[in-house]
């Protein structure tokens, strides 16, 4: 099967070039001007952009155990609809993804779905209980791409030290959910004006920043690598920036909601805006945007956290944390980062594809002859209004409902196979 994409704006990680692109089977076989080769399908991409397929290094697919929220199939379908050709799924399932049996189950389900590639992340500690390390090396050799207790922080500094020592010995990526639970202390929103107005228990930014500092200090002392998940505060940004200047091997990610929304969204007890870490203040949004621009934060991930409707349709303090983000991520990032002049398109592409692949050591060098044809075609001029009822994900929980965004995913190719086409949606 040959597919010829004509007249597209090819977005590389360092430039944009108008060209044709030929897919032959699973790979890109030619890039150039006026390719004449016969193809089974010819796609006119005039005025559209062709990106290397987006890679989300932080999603929750819920299966096994929480299939009412999401399954691997529905999550992978949401991924390709959002332009993601690969996702890495977190281990806070039931049972926890801490052994080869659950790992194989996830791998088999992903293969059966046949949509986006799914890379499992296994837990740092068995059962995510913080007491005993998982068999990290064996799990890595069986297909785990990284380790995290995401959903929970690793409880003690000593356990995190052991995990980072082990990860250093075998070069295993470790992703850290940074939260001091004693400081969180049952809070549900950012500690500040809105928490006071609505009578909700606040989460002080120190809850995140103390934990960020802990992981970085331990990594620095060991000479180990560490990755910080879902950065949300200006203080965390400054800690990471200072650590990088000192040569600490730290990388970091943030999410679309932290570059676009503030805790004003909780007005009216809007549970769709309840997320952990919580939405912060305008000064934090600006700091996170600046950190993406200057390289302090390396990756954009969604922290896709789908929930059943009853998990959110309840009192704010008992509602589940989380935002369903796969199907809005690119448009939010483009609307709030590129259209505002914070980033250019090649930089956004690197943050959503190249850098996550680098952290997780995934294959792929972007758009190049001989590389796998993992591609996303986007119409940047297309404005659309978020309607969660149309999500492929089971999770309709989004604070972006009703918002107008720019940048519609037109097609998603995984290994040369068209897995999604918008077709006038």
XYZ file of N, CA, C and O in Angstrom, residues 90-289:
800
model
N 0.269 4.674 32.529
C 0.693 4.596 33.924
C 0.160 3.330 34.609
O -0.822 2.732 34.168
N 0.803 2.934 35.720
C 0.538 1.617 36.304
C -0.545 1.564 37.373
O -0.765 0.491 37.951
N -1.241 2.677 37.657
C -2.197 2.646 38.769
C -3.523 2.015 38.336
O -4.584 2.631 38.343
N -3.413 0.754 37.933
C -4.558 -0.057 37.545
C -4.877 -1.025 38.686
O -4.286 -0.965 39.753
N -5.811 -1.930 38.457
C -6.151 -2.922 39.484
C -6.302 -4.288 38.813
O -7.311 -4.531 38.157
N -5.307 -5.191 38.928
C -4.109 -5.052 39.750
C -3.114 -4.052 39.166
O -3.156 -3.735 37.972
N -2.238 -3.581 40.046
C -1.207 -2.628 39.649
C -0.284 -3.263 38.613
O 0.006 -4.471 38.670
N 0.184 -2.464 37.682
C 1.076 -2.929 36.633
C 2.493 -3.059 37.227
O 3.373 -2.232 37.000
N 2.674 -4.138 37.998
C 3.952 -4.337 38.690
C 4.535 -5.729 38.457
O 5.485 -6.132 39.132
N 3.961 -6.479 37.492
C 4.453 -7.836 37.238
C 4.253 -8.173 35.762
O 3.526 -7.494 35.039
N 4.900 -9.245 35.329
C 4.894 -9.600 33.911
C 3.519 -10.011 33.399
O 3.212 -9.841 32.218
N 2.673 -10.528 34.285
C 1.356 -10.977 33.850
C 0.473 -9.798 33.445
O -0.184 -9.825 32.401
N 0.471 -8.748 34.265
C -0.315 -7.556 33.933
C 0.323 -6.832 32.747
O -0.379 -6.325 31.866
N 1.647 -6.805 32.716
C 2.356 -6.196 31.590
C 1.957 -6.857 30.278
O 1.627 -6.183 29.290
N 1.957 -8.176 30.254
C 1.587 -8.908 29.040
C 0.126 -8.651 28.671
O -0.216 -8.545 27.482
N -0.732 -8.539 29.679
C -2.145 -8.263 29.427
C -2.299 -6.925 28.693
O -3.032 -6.827 27.697
N -1.609 -5.900 29.176
C -1.681 -4.581 28.546
C -1.139 -4.649 27.119
O -1.737 -4.102 26.177
N -0.018 -5.323 26.939
C 0.569 -5.453 25.610
C -0.385 -6.162 24.643
O -0.553 -5.739 23.499
N -1.010 -7.231 25.106
C -1.929 -7.988 24.251
C -3.169 -7.170 23.896
O -3.650 -7.204 22.756
N -3.704 -6.444 24.867
C -4.883 -5.615 24.618
C -4.572 -4.496 23.631
O -5.399 -4.147 22.774
N -3.385 -3.918 23.743
C -2.991 -2.860 22.822
C -2.847 -3.403 21.407
O -3.285 -2.780 20.428
N -2.259 -4.576 21.294
C -2.102 -5.207 19.978
C -3.468 -5.543 19.384
O -3.708 -5.353 18.185
N -4.369 -6.020 20.221
C -5.714 -6.361 19.777
C -6.453 -5.117 19.288
O -7.187 -5.164 18.293
N -6.265 -3.990 19.960
C -6.931 -2.749 19.561
C -6.405 -2.264 18.216
O -7.172 -1.763 17.380
N -5.101 -2.392 17.985
C -4.517 -2.053 16.693
C -4.653 -0.595 16.309
O -4.836 -0.274 15.130
N -4.522 0.294 17.278
C -4.671 1.725 17.017
C -3.345 2.429 17.325
O -2.377 2.200 16.623
N -3.307 3.252 18.336
C -2.036 3.856 18.740
C -1.142 2.799 19.386
O -1.624 1.824 19.973
N 0.155 2.989 19.286
C 1.084 2.132 20.009
C 0.971 2.441 21.499
O 0.844 3.601 21.894
N 0.986 1.406 22.312
C 0.853 1.570 23.760
C 2.098 1.020 24.429
O 2.424 -0.164 24.298
N 2.799 1.896 25.150
C 4.013 1.515 25.863
C 3.722 1.510 27.365
O 3.433 2.558 27.943
N 3.803 0.355 28.024
C 3.479 0.293 29.445
C 4.581 0.887 30.330
O 5.774 0.688 30.086
N 4.151 1.613 31.342
C 5.019 2.081 32.423
C 4.667 1.268 33.657
O 3.504 1.231 34.069
N 5.638 0.597 34.239
C 5.389 -0.223 35.422
C 5.678 0.565 36.700
O 6.340 1.604 36.676
N 5.172 0.052 37.806
C 5.314 0.766 39.072
C 6.725 0.646 39.630
O 7.407 -0.371 39.451
N 7.145 1.691 40.317
C 8.444 1.679 40.998
C 8.408 0.680 42.150
O 9.337 -0.113 42.329
N 7.322 0.715 42.912
C 7.196 -0.187 44.056
C 6.029 -1.144 43.853
O 5.052 -0.821 43.176
N 6.145 -2.312 44.417
C 5.092 -3.323 44.280
C 3.789 -2.813 44.886
O 3.755 -2.355 46.029
N 2.723 -2.914 44.070
C 1.423 -2.450 44.531
C 1.348 -0.958 44.719
O 0.362 -0.455 45.265
N 2.365 -0.233 44.282
C 2.473 1.215 44.516
C 2.314 1.541 45.997
O 1.802 2.604 46.355
N 2.785 0.631 46.857
C 2.622 0.863 48.295
C 3.859 1.450 48.951
O 3.872 1.688 50.168
N 4.913 1.654 48.165
C 6.095 2.337 48.677
C 6.998 1.534 49.572
O 7.927 2.093 50.163
N 6.776 0.215 49.646
C 7.531 -0.583 50.613
C 8.608 -1.469 49.995
O 9.613 -1.774 50.641
N 8.418 -1.921 48.752
C 9.361 -2.863 48.139
C 9.458 -2.570 46.650
O 8.444 -2.419 45.975
N 10.685 -2.494 46.143
C 10.858 -2.211 44.724
C 10.274 -3.323 43.863
O 10.372 -4.504 44.195
N 9.684 -2.921 42.731
C 9.287 -3.902 41.724
C 10.544 -4.511 41.104
O 11.656 -3.979 41.248
N 10.343 -5.595 40.370
C 11.470 -6.238 39.681
C 11.738 -5.440 38.404
O 11.410 -5.861 37.286
N 12.348 -4.282 38.571
C 12.413 -3.284 37.509
C 13.152 -3.787 36.268
O 12.677 -3.612 35.141
N 14.288 -4.395 36.452
C 15.079 -4.824 35.294
C 14.335 -5.884 34.487
O 14.278 -5.826 33.255
N 13.742 -6.862 35.167
C 13.006 -7.910 34.478
C 11.812 -7.333 33.717
O 11.535 -7.710 32.574
N 11.116 -6.382 34.322
C 9.974 -5.744 33.667
C 10.427 -4.908 32.469
O 9.772 -4.897 31.422
N 11.546 -4.237 32.616
C 12.081 -3.449 31.511
C 12.427 -4.345 30.333
O 12.119 -4.030 29.182
N 13.057 -5.461 30.621
C 13.420 -6.399 29.549
C 12.193 -7.039 28.912
O 12.254 -7.538 27.791
N 11.056 -6.995 29.621
C 9.817 -7.576 29.089
C 8.958 -6.550 28.363
O 7.882 -6.899 27.868
N 9.409 -5.301 28.321
C 8.694 -4.313 27.534
C 8.251 -3.052 28.244
O 7.724 -2.141 27.589
N 8.446 -2.956 29.543
C 8.155 -1.692 30.229
C 9.138 -0.639 29.738
O 10.318 -0.928 29.535
N 8.661 0.583 29.515
C 9.551 1.634 29.013
C 10.029 2.579 30.108
O 10.971 3.341 29.899
N 9.382 2.520 31.273
C 9.752 3.415 32.370
C 9.078 2.921 33.637
O 8.297 1.945 33.620
N 9.355 3.636 34.741
C 8.808 3.254 36.044
C 8.300 4.490 36.765
O 8.930 5.553 36.745
N 7.135 4.348 37.398
C 6.521 5.443 38.131
C 5.483 4.878 39.089
O 4.864 3.850 38.799
N 5.308 5.539 40.205
C 4.179 5.226 41.081
C 3.084 6.270 40.894
O 2.319 6.552 41.810
N 3.019 6.848 39.682
C 2.122 7.975 39.439
C 0.706 7.668 39.921
O 0.194 6.568 39.755
N 0.094 8.697 40.448
C -1.150 8.548 41.196
C -0.840 8.620 42.668
O -1.652 9.056 43.479
N 0.376 8.219 43.003
C 0.907 8.325 44.354
C 2.376 8.744 44.259
O 3.067 8.362 43.325
N 2.858 9.499 45.237
C 4.299 9.725 45.306
C 4.974 8.519 45.956
O 4.340 7.773 46.708
N 6.252 8.299 45.631
C 7.018 7.304 46.386
C 7.160 7.844 47.808
O 7.631 8.962 48.018
N 6.747 7.050 48.771
C 6.503 7.565 50.109
C 7.741 8.083 50.831
O 7.720 9.139 51.457
N 8.823 7.356 50.788
C 9.993 7.753 51.578
C 11.171 8.122 50.684
O 11.325 7.616 49.565
N 12.020 8.976 51.210
C 13.233 9.369 50.496
C 14.156 8.182 50.282
O 14.824 8.069 49.245
N 14.215 7.274 51.257
C 15.080 6.107 51.132
C 14.623 5.202 49.982
O 15.441 4.689 49.212
N 13.306 5.020 49.827
C 12.814 4.190 48.733
C 13.095 4.851 47.386
O 13.458 4.180 46.415
N 12.946 6.178 47.317
C 13.276 6.868 46.077
C 14.761 6.758 45.786
O 15.174 6.583 44.632
N 15.586 6.819 46.811
C 17.024 6.651 46.602
C 17.318 5.269 46.024
O 18.092 5.142 45.064
N 16.712 4.242 46.571
C 16.935 2.884 46.067
C 16.489 2.765 44.606
O 17.171 2.150 43.781
N 15.344 3.367 44.290
C 14.830 3.304 42.918
C 15.784 3.993 41.950
O 16.062 3.481 40.857
N 16.296 5.148 42.329
C 17.192 5.887 41.446
C 18.563 5.218 41.339
O 19.198 5.253 40.278
N 19.023 4.596 42.416
C 20.268 3.829 42.333
C 20.110 2.675 41.342
O 20.997 2.419 40.510
N 19.000 1.991 41.434
C 18.734 0.856 40.544
C 18.581 1.331 39.107
O 19.115 0.732 38.164
N 17.849 2.441 38.948
C 17.626 2.958 37.598
C 18.933 3.421 36.970
O 19.150 3.255 35.763
N 19.821 3.986 37.764
C 21.114 4.434 37.239
C 21.938 3.246 36.746
O 22.587 3.309 35.690
N 21.913 2.166 37.479
C 22.722 1.001 37.125
C 22.339 0.435 35.774
O 23.190 -0.072 35.031
N 21.044 0.520 35.421
C 20.566 -0.096 34.184
C 19.952 0.912 33.209
O 19.373 0.514 32.206
N 20.089 2.199 33.505
C 19.568 3.272 32.666
C 18.073 3.098 32.412
O 17.602 3.069 31.271
N 17.313 2.998 33.493
C 15.862 2.830 33.428
C 15.193 4.170 33.737
O 15.428 4.748 34.799
N 14.356 4.692 32.862
C 13.698 5.974 33.137
C 12.765 5.882 34.346
O 11.984 4.929 34.485
N 12.860 6.876 35.236
C 11.993 6.968 36.413
C 11.235 8.284 36.347
O 11.839 9.355 36.232
N 9.901 8.186 36.415
C 9.013 9.348 36.313
C 8.375 9.578 37.671
O 7.770 8.661 38.240
N 8.474 10.806 38.169
C 8.080 11.077 39.554
C 6.822 11.939 39.671
O 6.769 13.051 39.127
N 5.849 11.397 40.364
C 4.676 12.160 40.802
C 5.097 12.893 42.071
O 5.297 12.268 43.118
N 5.256 14.202 41.980
C 5.845 14.968 43.080
C 4.750 15.591 43.951
O 4.127 16.588 43.578
N 4.560 14.985 45.089
C 3.535 15.464 46.015
C 3.887 15.008 47.423
O 4.101 13.822 47.666
N 3.952 15.962 48.333
C 4.118 15.649 49.744
C 2.720 15.511 50.336
O 2.002 16.501 50.525
N 2.307 14.273 50.607
C 0.934 14.019 51.022
C 0.591 14.662 52.366
O -0.565 15.011 52.623
N 1.602 14.822 53.227
C 1.346 15.497 54.501
C 0.970 16.956 54.273
O 0.138 17.520 55.004
N 1.585 17.572 53.268
C 1.261 18.961 52.963
C -0.041 19.077 52.171
O -0.786 20.044 52.325
N -0.319 18.089 51.318
C -1.607 18.080 50.616
C -2.748 17.985 51.619
O -3.735 18.720 51.545
N -2.632 17.030 52.538
C -3.509 16.961 53.710
C -4.995 17.037 53.366
O -5.769 17.771 53.990
N -5.389 16.283 52.321
C -6.809 16.222 51.991
C -7.337 17.390 51.195
O -8.555 17.503 50.993
N -6.451 18.247 50.690
C -6.896 19.389 49.904
C -7.411 18.967 48.537
O -7.132 17.871 48.054
N -8.163 19.862 47.886
C -8.741 19.505 46.586
C -8.608 20.587 45.528
O -8.917 20.335 44.357
N -8.161 21.782 45.892
C -7.920 22.858 44.930
C -6.673 23.616 45.357
O -6.158 23.433 46.465
N -6.205 24.501 44.491
C -5.074 25.346 44.840
C -5.406 26.207 46.058
O -6.485 26.794 46.148
N -4.470 26.260 46.990
C -4.657 27.102 48.167
C -4.519 28.567 47.760
O -3.463 29.005 47.305
N -5.603 29.314 47.894
C -5.597 30.708 47.464
C -6.983 31.300 47.522
O -7.868 30.801 48.236
N -7.185 32.337 46.745
C -8.428 33.105 46.776
C -9.656 32.235 46.516
O -10.641 32.285 47.261
N -9.612 31.428 45.457
C -10.794 30.641 45.089
C -11.114 29.568 46.119
O -12.290 29.280 46.362
N -10.091 28.979 46.703
C -10.343 28.003 47.768
C -11.087 28.659 48.923
O -12.021 28.079 49.498
N -10.696 29.882 49.248
C -11.339 30.605 50.345
C -12.777 30.975 49.994
O -13.716 30.753 50.786
N -12.983 31.507 48.791
C -14.312 31.951 48.368
C -15.306 30.792 48.366
O -16.453 30.944 48.803
N -14.862 29.617 47.903
C -15.775 28.484 47.765
C -15.727 27.523 48.953
O -16.396 26.485 48.936
N -14.964 27.867 49.955
C -14.923 27.046 51.158
C -14.351 25.663 50.931
O -14.767 24.686 51.559
N -13.366 25.573 50.026
C -12.741 24.295 49.693
C -11.342 24.227 50.301
O -10.632 25.238 50.357
N -10.950 23.044 50.722
C -9.640 22.886 51.347
C -8.549 23.009 50.295
O -8.588 22.335 49.255
N -7.585 23.861 50.547
C -6.563 24.152 49.563
C -5.353 23.236 49.638
O -5.049 22.633 50.662
N -4.652 23.150 48.500
C -3.375 22.433 48.409
C -2.294 23.484 48.201
O -2.248 24.146 47.161
N -1.441 23.639 49.184
C -0.361 24.611 49.083
C 0.639 24.175 48.032
O 0.931 22.989 47.884
N 1.184 25.143 47.292
C 2.146 24.825 46.234
C 3.391 24.131 46.791
O 4.088 23.420 46.069
N 3.650 24.308 48.081
C 4.792 23.629 48.695
C 4.654 22.113 48.623
O 5.654 21.394 48.607
N 3.417 21.617 48.549
C 3.203 20.177 48.440
C 3.930 19.609 47.224
O 4.529 18.529 47.286
N 3.875 20.329 46.112
C 4.588 19.914 44.907
C 6.070 20.251 44.990
O 6.935 19.418 44.680
N 6.374 21.450 45.407
C 7.743 21.953 45.311
C 8.704 21.220 46.246
O 9.859 20.951 45.884
N 8.255 20.872 47.436
C 9.096 20.103 48.364
C 9.459 18.755 47.753
O 10.606 18.299 47.830
N 8.478 18.114 47.113
C 8.724 16.799 46.514
C 9.627 16.908 45.290
O 10.482 16.050 45.052
N 9.439 17.958 44.488
C 10.325 18.178 43.340
C 11.766 18.322 43.827
O 12.699 17.726 43.275
N 11.937 19.121 44.856
C 13.281 19.334 45.407
C 13.878 18.029 45.935
O 15.065 17.747 45.717
N 13.055 17.210 46.593
C 13.558 15.935 47.126
C 14.101 15.056 46.019
O 15.217 14.535 46.106
N 13.309 14.872 44.966
C 13.723 13.966 43.893
C 14.983 14.476 43.200
O 15.883 13.703 42.863
N 15.058 15.782 42.997
C 16.225 16.358 42.327
C 17.468 16.246 43.191
O 18.560 15.914 42.694
N 17.335 16.495 44.474
C 18.494 16.408 45.367
C 19.023 14.982 45.437
O 20.242 14.742 45.377
N 18.120 14.017 45.521
C 18.553 12.619 45.559
C 19.237 12.249 44.240
O 20.306 11.640 44.232
N 18.644 12.625 43.125
C 19.237 12.336 41.824
C 20.608 12.985 41.681
O 21.555 12.380 41.158
N 20.727 14.219 42.139
C 22.002 14.929 42.053
C 23.082 14.225 42.853
O 24.228 14.094 42.401
N 22.744 13.770 44.028
C 23.725 13.088 44.879
C 24.173 11.761 44.283
O 25.311 11.330 44.488
N 23.291 11.111 43.541
C 23.609 9.819 42.952
C 24.173 9.941 41.537
O 24.694 8.967 40.993
N 24.032 11.117 40.932
C 24.387 11.252 39.525
C 23.418 10.506 38.629
O 23.761 10.063 37.533
N 22.176 10.370 39.087
C 21.160 9.612 38.365
C 20.243 10.548 37.583
O 20.172 11.750 37.842
N 19.512 9.975 36.626
C 18.510 10.717 35.877
C 17.177 10.654 36.618
O 16.846 9.638 37.238
N 16.401 11.728 36.499
C 15.058 11.724 37.074
C 14.164 12.608 36.211
O 14.617 13.605 35.641
N 12.899 12.209 36.090
C 11.927 12.971 35.302
C 10.790 13.411 36.216
O 10.219 12.594 36.951
N 10.461 14.694 36.153
C 9.416 15.275 36.999
C 8.122 15.384 36.200
O 8.090 16.025 35.138
N 7.059 14.786 36.705
C 5.767 14.803 36.018
C 4.982 16.086 36.316
O 5.218 16.764 37.313
N 4.060 16.388 35.443
C 3.019 17.431 35.554
C 3.402 18.637 36.428
O 2.793 18.886 37.469
N 4.389 19.400 35.984
C 4.824 20.598 36.701
C 3.726 21.659 36.626
O 3.209 21.966 35.544
N 3.393 22.248 37.783
C 2.278 23.196 37.797
C 2.586 24.529 38.459
O 1.792 25.467 38.340
N 3.708 24.681 39.152
C 3.954 25.924 39.890
C 5.221 26.640 39.431
O 6.173 26.031 38.935
N 5.223 27.942 39.649
C 6.408 28.754 39.339
C 7.590 28.319 40.188
O 8.737 28.325 39.727
N 7.329 27.920 41.426
C 8.406 27.465 42.301
C 9.068 26.197 41.785
O 10.297 26.061 41.821
N 8.264 25.245 41.304
C 8.827 24.021 40.732
C 9.698 24.344 39.519
O 10.775 23.757 39.331
N 9.230 25.279 38.699
C 10.007 25.690 37.528
C 11.374 26.212 37.946
O 12.405 25.850 37.363
N 11.405 27.041 38.973
C 12.683 27.617 39.409
C 13.623 26.553 39.967
O 14.838 26.605 39.747
N 13.075 25.582 40.679
C 13.901 24.496 41.216
C 14.514 23.689 40.069
O 15.708 23.364 40.080
N 13.702 23.362 39.085
C 14.187 22.568 37.941
C 15.207 23.367 37.134
O 16.253 22.841 36.722
N 14.921 24.642 36.917
C 15.842 25.485 36.146
C 17.207 25.571 36.842
O 18.258 25.442 36.195
N 17.193 25.779 38.143
C 18.452 25.867 38.887
C 19.207 24.539 38.841
O 20.436 24.518 38.711
N 18.471 23.422 38.956
C 19.113 22.101 38.930
C 19.783 21.851 37.582
O 20.898 21.327 37.507
N 19.107 22.226 36.498
C 19.697 22.035 35.165
C 20.968 22.861 35.005
O 21.949 22.399 34.412
N 20.972 24.075 35.541
C 22.164 24.921 35.458
C 23.338 24.302 36.213
O 24.504 24.514 35.855
N 23.022 23.514 37.230
C 24.065 22.843 38.017
C 24.472 21.496 37.407
O 25.333 20.816 37.954
N 23.825 21.124 36.313
C 24.188 19.888 35.636
C 23.461 18.652 36.115
O 23.837 17.526 35.751
N 22.416 18.821 36.919
C 21.628 17.664 37.361
C 20.892 17.078 36.155
O 20.390 17.802 35.293
N 20.830 15.749 36.094
C 20.206 15.064 34.955
C 18.693 14.966 35.164
O 18.135 13.899 35.385
N 18.041 16.120 35.101
C 16.603 16.174 35.333
C 15.894 16.623 34.073
O 16.346 17.529 33.371
N 14.789 15.955 33.758
C 13.866 16.390 32.719
C 12.497 16.582 33.357
O 12.246 16.125 34.476
N 11.620 17.268 32.635
C 10.316 17.576 33.223
C 9.261 17.697 32.133
O 9.563 17.939 30.966
N 8.027 17.531 32.552
C 6.875 17.678 31.660
C 5.841 18.575 32.316
O 5.812 18.742 33.540
N 4.980 19.141 31.500
C 3.770 19.774 32.001
C 2.629 19.358 31.083
O 2.824 18.569 30.155
N 1.428 19.883 31.345
C 0.226 19.431 30.638
C -0.525 20.624 30.043
O -0.364 21.763 30.511
N -1.369 20.376 29.052
C -2.096 21.476 28.413
C -2.893 22.349 29.383
O -2.969 23.570 29.202
N -3.476 21.744 30.412
C -4.281 22.550 31.334
C -3.447 23.496 32.186
O -3.957 24.518 32.648
N -2.167 23.189 32.386
C -1.326 24.075 33.183
C -0.767 25.241 32.381
O -0.191 26.167 32.963
N -0.917 25.219 31.057
C -0.467 26.345 30.242
C -1.641 27.179 29.737
O -1.437 28.143 29.015
N -2.849 26.825 30.153
C -4.025 27.485 29.583
C -5.084 27.904 30.603
O -5.874 28.810 30.319
N -5.134 27.264 31.753
C -6.213 27.498 32.710
C -5.662 27.872 34.089
O -4.556 27.474 34.457
N -6.466 28.607 34.850
C -6.139 28.911 36.242
C -7.224 28.334 37.155
O -8.241 27.811 36.691
N -7.006 28.489 38.452
C -7.987 27.951 39.406
C -9.288 28.739 39.415
O -10.242 28.354 40.113
N -9.371 29.802 38.612
C -10.670 30.460 38.439
C -11.699 29.502 37.846
O -12.911 29.714 37.979
N -11.216 28.437 37.188
C -12.122 27.473 36.545
C -12.943 26.668 37.548
O -13.910 26.008 37.151
N -12.557 26.693 38.828
C -13.347 25.936 39.807
C -14.605 26.699 40.218
O -15.419 26.184 40.991
N -14.788 27.917 39.691
C -15.975 28.711 40.028
C -17.242 27.895 39.818
O -17.365 27.154 38.840
N -18.165 28.034 40.742
C -19.412 27.275 40.668
C -19.233 25.812 40.996
O -20.061 24.988 40.644
N -18.134 25.501 41.677
C -17.812 24.110 42.058
C -17.751 23.203 40.830
O -18.334 22.124 40.797
N -17.034 23.670 39.825
C -16.890 22.932 38.569
C -15.910 21.774 38.758
O -14.691 21.954 38.717
N -16.449 20.585 38.924
C -15.593 19.417 39.178
C -14.749 19.033 37.969
O -13.755 18.308 38.113
N -15.124 19.506 36.783
C -14.310 19.209 35.600
C -12.938 19.864 35.689
O -12.010 19.472 34.980
N -12.813 20.862 36.564
C -11.537 21.553 36.750
C -10.766 21.013 37.945
O -9.731 21.575 38.320
N -11.238 19.915 38.522
C -10.529 19.319 39.648
C -9.489 18.341 39.125
O -9.811 17.345 38.472
N -8.226 18.630 39.401
C -7.120 17.844 38.878
C -5.990 17.896 39.889
O -5.919 18.813 40.714
N -5.104 16.898 39.826
C -3.986 16.839 40.770
C -2.669 16.703 40.022
O -2.498 15.722 39.284
N -1.709 17.641 40.167
C -1.797 18.848 40.987
C -2.878 19.787 40.477
O -3.263 19.729 39.304
N -3.358 20.678 41.352
C -4.493 21.524 40.969
C -4.094 22.621 39.996
O -2.914 22.971 39.864
N -5.082 23.142 39.302
C -4.863 24.352 38.517
C -4.405 25.447 39.466
O -4.931 25.589 40.568
N -3.432 26.214 39.027
C -2.829 27.221 39.904
C -3.283 28.627 39.504
O -4.421 28.815 39.072
N -2.392 29.605 39.628
C -2.723 31.003 39.380
C -2.050 31.494 38.098
O -1.212 30.805 37.518
N -2.421 32.694 37.674
C -1.912 33.232 36.413
C -0.385 33.288 36.396
O 0.250 33.006 35.371
N 0.223 33.642 37.529
C 1.695 33.722 37.577
C 2.337 32.355 37.333
O 3.430 32.266 36.760
N 1.669 31.300 37.748
C 2.184 29.948 37.517
C 2.059 29.570 36.050
O 2.967 28.973 35.471
N 0.918 29.912 35.434
C 0.720 29.633 34.012
C 1.809 30.312 33.195
O 2.416 29.704 32.296
N 2.094 31.565 33.513
C 3.127 32.297 32.769
C 4.501 31.677 32.984
O 5.309 31.583 32.048
N 4.792 31.230 34.191
C 6.090 30.614 34.482
C 6.254 29.292 33.739
O 7.340 28.991 33.215
N 5.191 28.512 33.673
C 5.260 27.229 32.968
C 5.423 27.460 31.472
O 6.208 26.772 30.800
N 4.714 28.434 30.915
C 4.887 28.758 29.497
C 6.324 29.176 29.199
O 6.929 28.725 28.214
